[in-house]
Amino acid sequence: ARSRTVGELLAPTSPFDKKCGRENWTVAFAPDGSYFAWSQGHRIVKLVPWSQCLQNFLLHGTKNVANSVSTRLARQNSDGGQKNKPCEHIIDCGDIVWSLAFGSSVPEKQSRCVNIEWHRFKFGQDQLLLATGLNNGRIKIWDVYTGKLLLNLMDHTEVVRDLTFAPDGSLILVSASRDKTLRVWDLKDDGNMMKVLRGHQNWVYGCAFSPDSSLLCSVGASKAVFLWDMDKYSMIRKLEGHHNDVVACEFSPDGALLATASYDTRVYVWDPHLGVILMEFGHLFPPPTPIFAGGANDRWVRSVSFSHDGLHIASLADDKMVRFWRIDEEYPVQVAPLNNGLCCTFSTDGSVLAAGQDGSVYFWATPRQVSSLQHLCRMAIRRVMPTSQVKNLPIPSKVVEFLCYRI
């Protein structure tokens, strides 16, 4: 089935605009669904109120030039500039933007920093930050409501390829870089770098927190998939199975599954607690043998995203297709065409998939399905129980298999 197009945000182009540098490497939704951000290329990040964006799609059809609503929105917000009235911002980051991440604050959450006497920033309940990872190794932190630069973090020596905030509201930020390291920053401690995670022998392409913020997955060149304990900042295990560079990863909403995308034309779904592969979604048939796994570069998988219903996964490959998979089916349930796609992510409510390509963004309606009561119960249990505890429950083996996503 073809996915229904919801809309598109097209970056303005000039006649002499260079193609190089216009890549849209990253798209992101705010945790509360209030904002959408994407890298337009040439140093520019665009921040738009998501509800306003959807309204424009409904009013004006699917096409929407990215700069068309900025003046009207700015005028609406010029009187008070209140935080509760979302405002559109165009941010010049000063260098090519490779990664974006939203972070929201929970004031009660204890900071891990030692120095608690004085800080430049007192982040409140309604704080929303945007982190941008740049070509020169810097990470810039922006206030989403005002568009102002708050912090400039400068420890990486190469491209910052990915960023992820801890979902628990602690404003712990992890960055993945081509300098082969991951760095952990505490934004409540004015962006102090707490830890360097070493273990990758080559470029680190991506990183993702588990929903309870206890685990971190990092992926990179040379088939690397690593799991880290974020309480001790130590490596737990390496997941082995891919045959080429691994470029994207994401946990399921209950933390029981981990999806990884690789240039070996496959998406694997793992049990991160055991390190075993539960499902394989192939993008080339027949699948390439390990010795030729790096050769099918027209089928490289670029990005993967887990839906918030825990049942669907989206993948984006170089064969000009976006695919929607169900975790219990072998073939895609929906597809959509997209040339030169580089990144994709589900909206906060899971109803829309955003995919980036050459400065522009395209949106599709996602497969909608009412989750079974069985699946909802499984997710509720798996949010609080790792696989080892589930296996020790005094319940029938079939139920254990279902809870471990083996049925």
GROMACS .gro file of C-alpha atoms in nm:
model
  407
    1ALA     CA    1   0.000   0.000   0.000
    2ARG     CA    2   0.111   0.355  -0.074
    3SER     CA    3   0.140   0.594   0.220
    4ARG     CA    4  -0.068   0.911   0.198
    5THR     CA    5   0.131   1.234   0.168
    6VAL     CA    6   0.050   1.483   0.443
    7GLY     CA    7   0.269   1.772   0.329
    8GLU     CA    8   0.615   1.898   0.249
    9LEU     CA    9   0.835   2.186   0.359
   10LEU     CA   10   1.051   2.303   0.072
   11ALA     CA   11   1.368   2.500   0.136
   12PRO     CA   12   1.397   2.816  -0.077
   13THR     CA   13   1.663   2.787  -0.348
   14SER     CA   14   1.845   3.052  -0.544
   15PRO     CA   15   1.968   3.003  -0.904
   16PHE     CA   16   2.331   2.983  -0.791
   17ASP     CA   17   2.269   2.769  -0.484
   18LYS     CA   18   2.537   2.501  -0.457
   19LYS     CA   19   2.401   2.147  -0.426
   20CYS     CA   20   2.683   2.053  -0.189
   21GLY     CA   21   2.601   2.169   0.163
   22ARG     CA   22   2.224   2.159   0.120
   23GLU     CA   23   2.187   1.810   0.266
   24ASN     CA   24   1.923   1.770   0.535
   25TRP     CA   25   2.098   1.528   0.768
   26THR     CA   26   1.855   1.553   1.055
   27VAL     CA   27   1.490   1.615   1.148
   28ALA     CA   28   1.342   1.621   1.499
   29PHE     CA   29   1.015   1.667   1.688
   30ALA     CA   30   1.001   1.823   2.036
   31PRO     CA   31   0.909   1.571   2.312
   32ASP     CA   32   0.578   1.753   2.375
   33GLY     CA   33   0.500   1.779   2.003
   34SER     CA   34   0.507   2.160   2.005
   35TYR     CA   35   0.793   2.213   1.758
   36PHE     CA   36   0.949   2.056   1.452
   37ALA     CA   37   1.310   2.129   1.349
   38TRP     CA   38   1.520   2.039   1.049
   39SER     CA   39   1.853   2.136   0.896
   40GLN     CA   40   1.792   2.325   0.573
   41GLY     CA   41   2.155   2.299   0.472
   42HIS     CA   42   2.414   2.579   0.447
   43ARG     CA   43   2.429   2.626   0.831
   44ILE     CA   44   2.055   2.699   0.867
   45VAL     CA   45   1.818   2.522   1.108
   46LYS     CA   46   1.446   2.596   1.084
   47LEU     CA   47   1.220   2.572   1.392
   48VAL     CA   48   0.844   2.573   1.327
   49PRO     CA   49   0.544   2.525   1.558
   50TRP     CA   50   0.415   2.181   1.458
   51SER     CA   51   0.043   2.256   1.500
   52GLN     CA   52   0.082   2.565   1.278
   53CYS     CA   53   0.264   2.349   1.023
   54LEU     CA   54  -0.022   2.096   1.010
   55GLN     CA   55  -0.276   2.378   0.976
   56ASN     CA   56  -0.088   2.518   0.678
   57PHE     CA   57  -0.091   2.176   0.512
   58LEU     CA   58  -0.469   2.161   0.557
   59LEU     CA   59  -0.525   2.519   0.436
   60HIS     CA   60  -0.284   2.534   0.145
   61GLY     CA   61  -0.257   2.174   0.034
   62THR     CA   62   0.058   1.971   0.080
   63LYS     CA   63   0.318   2.215  -0.057
   64ASN     CA   64   0.456   2.474   0.178
   65VAL     CA   65   0.764   2.686   0.108
   66ALA     CA   66   0.955   2.699   0.432
   67ASN     CA   67   0.976   3.077   0.464
   68SER     CA   68   0.615   3.159   0.378
   69VAL     CA   69   0.477   3.173   0.732
   70SER     CA   70   0.770   3.328   0.920
   71THR     CA   71   0.671   3.694   0.884
   72ARG     CA   72   0.312   3.640   0.990
   73LEU     CA   73   0.417   3.435   1.291
   74ALA     CA   74   0.679   3.688   1.397
   75ARG     CA   75   0.420   3.968   1.390
   76GLN     CA   76   0.181   3.767   1.605
   77ASN     CA   77   0.447   3.715   1.867
   78SER     CA   78   0.611   4.057   1.866
   79ASP     CA   79   0.378   4.207   2.129
   80GLY     CA   80   0.452   3.986   2.426
   81GLY     CA   81   0.688   3.715   2.308
   82GLN     CA   82   0.523   3.479   2.553
   83LYS     CA   83   0.657   3.128   2.579
   84ASN     CA   84   0.312   2.978   2.556
   85LYS     CA   85   0.264   3.111   2.204
   86PRO     CA   86   0.497   2.911   1.974
   87CYS     CA   87   0.705   3.122   1.741
   88GLU     CA   88   0.898   3.026   1.428
   89HIS     CA   89   1.276   3.074   1.424
   90ILE     CA   90   1.550   3.056   1.163
   91ILE     CA   91   1.883   2.976   1.331
   92ASP     CA   92   2.222   3.030   1.168
   93CYS     CA   93   2.456   2.782   1.338
   94GLY     CA   94   2.774   2.908   1.171
   95ASP     CA   95   2.868   2.573   1.015
   96ILE     CA   96   2.706   2.275   0.840
   97VAL     CA   97   2.457   2.106   1.076
   98TRP     CA   98   2.478   1.727   1.103
   99SER     CA   99   2.258   1.655   1.404
  100LEU     CA  100   1.969   1.796   1.609
  101ALA     CA  101   1.803   1.697   1.935
  102PHE     CA  102   1.533   1.851   2.155
  103GLY     CA  103   1.564   1.836   2.532
  104SER     CA  104   1.304   1.929   2.792
  105SER     CA  105   1.363   1.990   3.159
  106VAL     CA  106   1.213   1.842   3.473
  107PRO     CA  107   1.330   2.065   3.762
  108GLU     CA  108   1.287   1.796   4.031
  109LYS     CA  109   1.526   1.564   3.847
  110GLN     CA  110   1.857   1.574   4.031
  111SER     CA  111   2.152   1.692   3.831
  112ARG     CA  112   2.450   1.459   3.843
  113CYS     CA  113   2.691   1.749   3.880
  114VAL     CA  114   2.900   1.805   4.192
  115ASN     CA  115   2.887   2.184   4.185
  116ILE     CA  116   2.532   2.277   4.285
  117GLU     CA  117   2.609   2.618   4.437
  118TRP     CA  118   2.581   2.840   4.132
  119HIS     CA  119   2.476   2.806   3.770
  120ARG     CA  120   2.428   3.044   3.481
  121PHE     CA  121   2.097   2.877   3.388
  122LYS     CA  122   1.803   2.783   3.608
  123PHE     CA  123   1.600   2.558   3.382
  124GLY     CA  124   1.230   2.554   3.468
  125GLN     CA  125   0.952   2.305   3.403
  126ASP     CA  126   0.864   2.461   3.067
  127GLN     CA  127   1.223   2.471   2.937
  128LEU     CA  128   1.276   2.343   2.584
  129LEU     CA  129   1.627   2.330   2.436
  130LEU     CA  130   1.760   2.248   2.090
  131ALA     CA  131   2.109   2.103   2.052
  132THR     CA  132   2.280   2.131   1.712
  133GLY     CA  133   2.590   1.927   1.622
  134LEU     CA  134   2.819   2.094   1.369
  135ASN     CA  135   3.077   2.009   1.108
  136ASN     CA  136   3.360   2.170   1.311
  137GLY     CA  137   3.296   1.951   1.619
  138ARG     CA  138   3.103   2.213   1.816
  139ILE     CA  139   2.764   2.165   1.977
  140LYS     CA  140   2.545   2.473   2.013
  141ILE     CA  141   2.254   2.480   2.257
  142TRP     CA  142   1.958   2.710   2.177
  143ASP     CA  143   1.650   2.824   2.366
  144VAL     CA  144   1.362   2.705   2.144
  145TYR     CA  145   1.116   2.974   2.261
  146THR     CA  146   1.346   3.270   2.193
  147GLY     CA  147   1.586   3.131   1.931
  148LYS     CA  148   1.881   3.256   2.138
  149LEU     CA  149   2.215   3.079   2.175
  150LEU     CA  150   2.275   2.958   2.534
  151LEU     CA  151   2.587   2.740   2.523
  152ASN     CA  152   2.873   2.651   2.291
  153LEU     CA  153   3.027   2.309   2.371
  154MET     CA  154   3.372   2.257   2.222
  155ASP     CA  155   3.541   1.925   2.302
  156HIS     CA  156   3.491   1.713   1.989
  157THR     CA  157   3.761   1.738   1.724
  158GLU     CA  158   3.552   1.609   1.430
  159VAL     CA  159   3.196   1.620   1.292
  160VAL     CA  160   2.924   1.574   1.558
  161ARG     CA  161   2.721   1.310   1.375
  162ASP     CA  162   2.437   1.253   1.624
  163LEU     CA  163   2.289   1.389   1.947
  164THR     CA  164   2.041   1.247   2.198
  165PHE     CA  165   1.895   1.379   2.523
  166ALA     CA  166   1.807   1.148   2.813
  167PRO     CA  167   1.426   1.109   2.805
  168ASP     CA  168   1.401   1.152   3.184
  169GLY     CA  169   1.422   1.533   3.171
  170SER     CA  170   1.763   1.548   3.342
  171LEU     CA  171   1.906   1.744   3.044
  172ILE     CA  172   2.189   1.492   3.007
  173LEU     CA  173   2.306   1.511   2.645
  174VAL     CA  174   2.514   1.250   2.460
  175SER     CA  175   2.699   1.333   2.139
  176ALA     CA  176   2.844   1.091   1.882
  177SER     CA  177   3.131   1.205   1.663
  178ARG     CA  178   3.365   1.108   1.385
  179ASP     CA  179   3.647   1.151   1.637
  180LYS     CA  180   3.551   0.794   1.751
  181THR     CA  181   3.414   0.906   2.090
  182LEU     CA  182   3.082   0.967   2.263
  183ARG     CA  183   3.068   1.252   2.513
  184VAL     CA  184   2.821   1.300   2.798
  185TRP     CA  185   2.722   1.659   2.888
  186ASP     CA  186   2.519   1.792   3.181
  187LEU     CA  187   2.330   2.101   3.064
  188LYS     CA  188   2.202   2.169   3.417
  189ASP     CA  189   2.568   2.213   3.509
  190ASP     CA  190   2.610   2.477   3.236
  191GLY     CA  191   2.710   2.220   2.975
  192ASN     CA  192   2.989   2.057   3.176
  193MET     CA  193   3.131   1.750   3.001
  194MET     CA  194   3.099   1.462   3.247
  195LYS     CA  195   3.237   1.163   3.064
  196VAL     CA  196   3.402   1.041   2.743
  197LEU     CA  197   3.287   0.697   2.626
  198ARG     CA  198   3.561   0.521   2.430
  199GLY     CA  199   3.538   0.188   2.252
  200HIS     CA  200   3.464   0.264   1.888
  201GLN     CA  201   3.761   0.206   1.657
  202ASN     CA  202   3.610   0.418   1.379
  203TRP     CA  203   3.349   0.691   1.316
  204VAL     CA  204   3.047   0.689   1.546
  205TYR     CA  205   2.735   0.744   1.336
  206GLY     CA  206   2.452   0.747   1.589
  207CYS     CA  207   2.337   0.707   1.948
  208ALA     CA  208   2.005   0.658   2.127
  209PHE     CA  209   1.886   0.639   2.488
  210SER     CA  210   1.652   0.370   2.613
  211PRO     CA  211   1.316   0.511   2.735
  212ASP     CA  212   1.417   0.481   3.102
  213SER     CA  213   1.754   0.652   3.029
  214SER     CA  214   1.951   0.362   3.183
  215LEU     CA  215   2.098   0.231   2.854
  216LEU     CA  216   2.263   0.398   2.559
  217CYS     CA  217   2.314   0.236   2.219
  218SER     CA  218   2.586   0.367   1.990
  219VAL     CA  219   2.649   0.256   1.632
  220GLY     CA  220   2.932   0.319   1.391
  221ALA     CA  221   3.164   0.210   1.115
  222SER     CA  222   3.307  -0.144   1.103
  223LYS     CA  223   2.977  -0.312   1.203
  224ALA     CA  224   2.983  -0.156   1.551
  225VAL     CA  225   2.676  -0.173   1.778
  226PHE     CA  226   2.760  -0.104   2.145
  227LEU     CA  227   2.540  -0.091   2.455
  228TRP     CA  228   2.642   0.128   2.750
  229ASP     CA  229   2.528   0.139   3.114
  230MET     CA  230   2.455   0.510   3.172
  231ASP     CA  231   2.468   0.484   3.552
  232LYS     CA  232   2.825   0.354   3.551
  233TYR     CA  233   2.926   0.491   3.208
  234SER     CA  234   3.062   0.149   3.113
  235MET     CA  235   3.015  -0.073   2.810
  236ILE     CA  236   2.779  -0.366   2.868
  237ARG     CA  237   2.813  -0.558   2.543
  238LYS     CA  238   2.877  -0.546   2.169
  239LEU     CA  239   2.595  -0.667   1.943
  240GLU     CA  240   2.732  -0.869   1.653
  241GLY     CA  241   2.544  -0.951   1.334
  242HIS     CA  242   2.572  -0.666   1.084
  243HIS     CA  243   2.808  -0.697   0.786
  244ASN     CA  244   2.880  -0.329   0.716
  245ASP     CA  245   2.873   0.016   0.879
  246VAL     CA  246   2.577   0.065   1.115
  247VAL     CA  247   2.437   0.418   1.076
  248ALA     CA  248   2.121   0.452   1.288
  249CYS     CA  249   1.957   0.303   1.597
  250GLU     CA  250   1.646   0.350   1.810
  251PHE     CA  251   1.480   0.176   2.105
  252SER     CA  252   1.115   0.075   2.109
  253PRO     CA  253   0.887   0.280   2.340
  254ASP     CA  254   0.894   0.009   2.608
  255GLY     CA  255   1.272  -0.042   2.583
  256ALA     CA  256   1.236  -0.414   2.506
  257LEU     CA  257   1.356  -0.386   2.145
  258LEU     CA  258   1.636  -0.208   1.962
  259ALA     CA  259   1.631  -0.137   1.587
  260THR     CA  260   1.958  -0.080   1.397
  261ALA     CA  261   2.003   0.019   1.031
  262SER     CA  262   2.311  -0.065   0.828
  263TYR     CA  263   2.473  -0.025   0.488
  264ASP     CA  264   2.448  -0.406   0.464
  265THR     CA  265   2.089  -0.342   0.337
  266ARG     CA  266   1.926  -0.470   0.657
  267VAL     CA  267   1.741  -0.345   0.962
  268TYR     CA  268   1.786  -0.574   1.262
  269VAL     CA  269   1.557  -0.574   1.565
  270TRP     CA  270   1.742  -0.692   1.875
  271ASP     CA  271   1.664  -0.790   2.230
  272PRO     CA  272   1.915  -0.547   2.384
  273HIS     CA  273   1.913  -0.729   2.718
  274LEU     CA  274   2.032  -1.057   2.562
  275GLY     CA  275   2.209  -0.926   2.251
  276VAL     CA  276   2.017  -1.155   2.013
  277ILE     CA  277   1.851  -1.069   1.681
  278LEU     CA  278   1.473  -1.118   1.693
  279MET     CA  279   1.377  -0.986   1.346
  280GLU     CA  280   1.543  -0.896   1.019
  281PHE     CA  281   1.398  -0.656   0.760
  282GLY     CA  282   1.582  -0.683   0.429
  283HIS     CA  283   1.595  -0.418   0.156
  284LEU     CA  284   1.761  -0.634  -0.112
  285PHE     CA  285   1.634  -0.969  -0.238
  286PRO     CA  286   1.800  -1.209  -0.226
  287PRO     CA  287   2.003  -1.059   0.062
  288PRO     CA  288   2.374  -1.008  -0.011
  289THR     CA  289   2.613  -1.265   0.130
  290PRO     CA  290   2.856  -1.134   0.394
  291ILE     CA  291   3.145  -1.115   0.149
  292PHE     CA  292   2.944  -0.882  -0.080
  293ALA     CA  293   2.756  -0.702   0.197
  294GLY     CA  294   2.922  -0.369   0.122
  295GLY     CA  295   2.861  -0.384  -0.253
  296ALA     CA  296   2.488  -0.310  -0.289
  297ASN     CA  297   2.523   0.062  -0.227
  298ASP     CA  298   2.195   0.138  -0.405
  299ARG     CA  299   2.019  -0.036  -0.114
  300TRP     CA  300   2.207   0.111   0.182
  301VAL     CA  301   1.970   0.179   0.471
  302ARG     CA  302   2.019   0.537   0.592
  303SER     CA  303   1.777   0.575   0.881
  304VAL     CA  304   1.538   0.386   1.107
  305SER     CA  305   1.267   0.503   1.347
  306PHE     CA  306   1.039   0.324   1.595
  307SER     CA  307   0.673   0.425   1.608
  308HIS     CA  308   0.519   0.518   1.941
  309ASP     CA  309   0.269   0.232   1.919
  310GLY     CA  310   0.562  -0.012   1.948
  311LEU     CA  311   0.430  -0.204   1.646
  312HIS     CA  312   0.574  -0.018   1.345
  313ILE     CA  313   0.921   0.068   1.222
  314ALA     CA  314   1.008   0.309   0.939
  315SER     CA  315   1.322   0.267   0.732
  316LEU     CA  316   1.473   0.483   0.460
  317ALA     CA  317   1.708   0.337   0.197
  318ASP     CA  318   1.905   0.449  -0.108
  319ASP     CA  319   1.665   0.265  -0.341
  320LYS     CA  320   1.438   0.577  -0.327
  321MET     CA  321   1.183   0.420  -0.093
  322VAL     CA  322   1.050   0.480   0.256
  323ARG     CA  323   0.913   0.160   0.409
  324PHE     CA  324   0.679   0.102   0.703
  325TRP     CA  325   0.719  -0.240   0.867
  326ARG     CA  326   0.516  -0.420   1.132
  327ILE     CA  327   0.735  -0.593   1.388
  328ASP     CA  328   0.546  -0.921   1.337
  329GLU     CA  329   0.543  -0.923   0.953
  330GLU     CA  330   0.816  -1.000   0.704
  331TYR     CA  331   0.723  -0.747   0.433
  332PRO     CA  332   0.648  -0.373   0.444
  333VAL     CA  333   0.286  -0.279   0.513
  334GLN     CA  334   0.323   0.059   0.336
  335VAL     CA  335   0.578   0.229   0.112
  336ALA     CA  336   0.641   0.581  -0.018
  337PRO     CA  337   0.881   0.719  -0.281
  338LEU     CA  338   1.167   0.952  -0.179
  339ASN     CA  339   1.483   1.038  -0.372
  340ASN     CA  340   1.807   1.098  -0.180
  341GLY     CA  341   1.645   1.051   0.162
  342LEU     CA  342   1.887   1.090   0.451
  343CYS     CA  343   1.689   1.082   0.778
  344CYS     CA  344   1.344   1.002   0.916
  345THR     CA  345   1.156   1.021   1.244
  346PHE     CA  346   0.801   0.972   1.371
  347SER     CA  347   0.606   1.265   1.516
  348THR     CA  348   0.550   1.269   1.892
  349ASP     CA  349   0.201   1.119   1.860
  350GLY     CA  350   0.318   0.871   1.594
  351SER     CA  351   0.065   0.985   1.332
  352VAL     CA  352   0.317   1.133   1.084
  353LEU     CA  353   0.660   1.034   0.955
  354ALA     CA  354   0.900   1.315   0.859
  355ALA     CA  355   1.186   1.242   0.618
  356GLY     CA  356   1.462   1.480   0.514
  357GLN     CA  357   1.622   1.523   0.174
  358ASP     CA  358   1.840   1.806   0.032
  359GLY     CA  359   1.714   2.083   0.259
  360SER     CA  360   1.346   1.990   0.231
  361VAL     CA  361   1.118   1.769   0.442
  362TYR     CA  362   0.835   1.536   0.336
  363PHE     CA  363   0.558   1.406   0.561
  364TRP     CA  364   0.349   1.089   0.532
  365ALA     CA  365   0.056   0.951   0.728
  366THR     CA  366   0.173   0.642   0.916
  367PRO     CA  367  -0.008   0.305   0.924
  368ARG     CA  368  -0.285   0.338   1.182
  369GLN     CA  369  -0.390   0.039   1.382
  370VAL     CA  370  -0.562  -0.006   1.716
  371SER     CA  371  -0.317  -0.195   1.934
  372SER     CA  372  -0.448  -0.516   2.086
  373LEU     CA  373  -0.495  -0.534   2.461
  374GLN     CA  374  -0.232  -0.810   2.462
  375HIS     CA  375   0.026  -0.579   2.304
  376LEU     CA  376  -0.059  -0.288   2.539
  377CYS     CA  377  -0.015  -0.521   2.839
  378ARG     CA  378   0.314  -0.647   2.696
  379MET     CA  379   0.444  -0.292   2.660
  380ALA     CA  380   0.333  -0.203   3.014
  381ILE     CA  381   0.520  -0.505   3.156
  382ARG     CA  382   0.832  -0.457   2.943
  383ARG     CA  383   0.865  -0.093   3.046
  384VAL     CA  384   0.959  -0.210   3.396
  385MET     CA  385   1.101  -0.561   3.341
  386PRO     CA  386   1.410  -0.667   3.143
  387THR     CA  387   1.409  -1.000   2.960
  388SER     CA  388   1.587  -1.188   3.240
  389GLN     CA  389   1.311  -1.102   3.488
  390VAL     CA  390   1.034  -1.189   3.241
  391LYS     CA  391   1.187  -1.534   3.190
  392ASN     CA  392   1.167  -1.601   3.564
  393LEU     CA  393   0.796  -1.522   3.590
  394PRO     CA  394   0.578  -1.821   3.696
  395ILE     CA  395   0.366  -1.809   3.379
  396PRO     CA  396   0.319  -2.041   3.076
  397SER     CA  397   0.608  -2.056   2.832
  398LYS     CA  398   0.393  -1.926   2.545
  399VAL     CA  399   0.316  -1.611   2.743
  400VAL     CA  400   0.687  -1.568   2.820
  401GLU     CA  401   0.766  -1.595   2.448
  402PHE     CA  402   0.503  -1.334   2.367
  403LEU     CA  403   0.636  -1.096   2.634
  404CYS     CA  404   0.988  -1.145   2.493
  405TYR     CA  405   0.862  -1.056   2.139
  406ARG     CA  406   0.939  -1.406   2.010
  407ILE     CA  407   0.581  -1.466   1.889
   0.00000   0.00000   0.00000
